[in-house]
CSV table of C-alpha atoms in Angstrom, one decimal:
chain,number,residue,atom,x,y,z
A,636,UNK,CA,-42.2,2.5,-1.2
A,637,UNK,CA,-45.0,1.9,-3.9
A,638,UNK,CA,-47.9,-0.6,-3.9
A,639,UNK,CA,-51.3,-1.6,-4.5
A,640,UNK,CA,-52.7,0.3,-1.5
A,641,UNK,CA,-50.0,2.8,-1.4
A,642,UNK,CA,-49.1,6.2,-3.0
A,643,UNK,CA,-45.5,7.6,-2.9
A,644,UNK,CA,-44.7,11.3,-2.5
A,645,UNK,CA,-42.9,12.6,-5.6
A,646,UNK,CA,-40.0,15.0,-5.1
A,647,UNK,CA,-40.6,18.7,-5.8
A,648,UNK,CA,-39.5,18.6,-9.5
A,649,UNK,CA,-41.9,15.6,-10.3
A,650,UNK,CA,-44.8,17.5,-9.1
A,651,UNK,CA,-44.4,19.7,-12.0
A,652,UNK,CA,-45.5,17.0,-14.5
A,653,UNK,CA,-48.9,16.9,-15.6
A,654,UNK,CA,-51.3,14.3,-16.8
A,655,UNK,CA,-52.0,13.4,-20.4
A,656,UNK,CA,-54.0,10.6,-21.7
A,657,UNK,CA,-51.3,10.6,-24.6
A,658,UNK,CA,-47.9,11.3,-22.6
A,659,UNK,CA,-44.7,11.6,-23.7
A,660,UNK,CA,-43.2,9.9,-20.6
A,661,UNK,CA,-44.3,7.1,-18.2
A,662,UNK,CA,-43.4,5.6,-14.9
A,663,UNK,CA,-41.1,2.7,-14.6
A,664,UNK,CA,-39.6,0.4,-12.0
A,665,UNK,CA,-40.5,1.9,-8.8
A,666,UNK,CA,-40.5,5.8,-9.2
A,667,UNK,CA,-38.4,6.4,-12.3
A,668,UNK,CA,-39.9,9.1,-14.9
A,669,UNK,CA,-38.7,7.9,-18.3
A,670,UNK,CA,-39.3,9.4,-21.6
A,671,UNK,CA,-41.7,7.2,-23.7
A,672,UNK,CA,-41.2,9.1,-27.1
A,673,UNK,CA,-39.0,12.0,-28.1
A,674,UNK,CA,-39.6,15.0,-26.1
A,675,UNK,CA,-38.9,18.4,-27.8
A,676,UNK,CA,-37.0,21.3,-26.0
A,677,UNK,CA,-39.5,23.2,-24.2
A,678,UNK,CA,-42.2,20.5,-24.6
A,679,UNK,CA,-44.1,19.7,-21.5
A,680,UNK,CA,-43.3,16.5,-19.8
A,681,UNK,CA,-46.5,14.5,-19.1
A,682,UNK,CA,-47.3,10.9,-18.0
A,683,UNK,CA,-50.5,8.9,-17.4
A,684,UNK,CA,-51.8,9.3,-13.8
A,685,UNK,CA,-53.9,6.1,-14.0
A,686,UNK,CA,-50.8,4.1,-14.6
A,687,UNK,CA,-49.8,4.2,-11.1
A,688,UNK,CA,-53.1,3.4,-9.5
A,689,UNK,CA,-53.8,-0.4,-9.0
A,690,UNK,CA,-57.0,-2.1,-9.6
A,691,UNK,CA,-56.8,-3.3,-6.0
A,692,UNK,CA,-56.5,0.1,-4.6
A,693,UNK,CA,-59.8,0.8,-2.8
A,694,UNK,CA,-59.2,4.4,-2.4
A,695,UNK,CA,-58.9,5.3,-6.1
A,696,UNK,CA,-60.3,8.7,-6.9
A,697,UNK,CA,-61.8,9.2,-10.2
A,698,UNK,CA,-61.6,12.7,-11.9
A,699,UNK,CA,-62.3,14.4,-14.9
A,700,UNK,CA,-59.8,15.0,-17.6
A,701,UNK,CA,-59.3,17.8,-19.9
A,702,UNK,CA,-55.8,17.2,-21.2
A,703,UNK,CA,-56.6,18.1,-24.6
A,704,UNK,CA,-55.2,14.9,-26.2
A,705,UNK,CA,-57.1,13.4,-29.2
A,706,UNK,CA,-57.2,10.1,-27.1
A,707,UNK,CA,-58.6,12.0,-23.9
A,708,UNK,CA,-60.5,9.5,-21.9
A,709,UNK,CA,-62.5,12.5,-20.1
A,710,UNK,CA,-62.5,10.5,-16.8
A,711,UNK,CA,-59.5,8.9,-15.1
A,712,UNK,CA,-59.4,6.1,-12.6
A,713,UNK,CA,-57.1,3.1,-12.0
A,714,UNK,CA,-55.0,1.1,-14.4
A,715,UNK,CA,-57.8,-0.8,-15.8
A,716,UNK,CA,-59.5,2.5,-17.3
A,717,UNK,CA,-56.4,3.0,-19.7
A,718,UNK,CA,-57.4,1.4,-23.2
A,719,UNK,CA,-55.5,-2.0,-23.6
A,720,UNK,CA,-53.6,-0.9,-26.9
A,721,UNK,CA,-52.0,1.8,-24.8
A,722,UNK,CA,-51.1,-0.5,-21.8
A,723,UNK,CA,-49.7,-2.8,-24.3
A,724,UNK,CA,-47.3,0.0,-25.7
A,725,UNK,CA,-46.2,0.9,-22.0
A,726,UNK,CA,-45.6,-2.6,-21.2
A,727,UNK,CA,-43.6,-3.4,-24.4
A,728,UNK,CA,-41.7,-0.1,-23.9
A,729,UNK,CA,-40.4,-1.5,-20.4
A,730,UNK,CA,-42.6,1.2,-18.5
A,731,UNK,CA,-45.2,0.6,-15.6
A,732,UNK,CA,-44.2,0.2,-12.0
A,733,UNK,CA,-43.8,-3.2,-10.7
A,734,UNK,CA,-46.8,-3.5,-8.7
A,735,UNK,CA,-49.2,-2.9,-11.5
A,736,UNK,CA,-47.2,-5.0,-14.2
A,737,UNK,CA,-48.9,-8.3,-13.3
A,738,UNK,CA,-52.3,-6.6,-13.2
A,739,UNK,CA,-51.6,-5.3,-16.6
A,740,UNK,CA,-50.7,-8.6,-18.0
A,741,UNK,CA,-53.6,-10.1,-16.5
A,742,UNK,CA,-55.8,-7.4,-18.2
A,743,UNK,CA,-54.4,-8.1,-21.7
A,744,UNK,CA,-54.4,-11.8,-21.2
A,745,UNK,CA,-50.6,-12.0,-21.5
A,746,UNK,CA,-49.9,-14.0,-18.3
A,747,UNK,CA,-51.0,-17.1,-20.4
A,748,UNK,CA,-48.6,-16.4,-23.3
A,749,UNK,CA,-45.6,-16.1,-21.0
A,750,UNK,CA,-45.1,-12.2,-21.7
C-alpha cells in the first residue's frame, strides 16, 4: 500500500530502475511503472524518484542528483521539488500515483479548473 507517509517495496526487477530528472518512464496508479516516451532497445529505463514522495511525508530524504540530464535539478526531494511544467506533463500523460495526484493538482492550481 502506498500513501503520504508510506513507502512501498518494489520487487527485485524494479530496483534496477534509476532516477532521472528527465525520465522515460513514470509511476502510475499505485505501483505501475509505465513508459512516458519511446524507450529504445538497450536504453536504461528511468523514472523521477521525487514523484512518489508526498509533500505531507515528514520523513522525506533529500539527496544530491547527478543524473546527467540537461534538466537535472541537482537536489531531489518531494513532489513539490519537480518543476510545474514537468508535473503537468506527468499528470496529462496519466502518470503519478493516486496519493500525490491531488497534491499536484493543488500545486498547479488545477483543482479550481476541474482538471
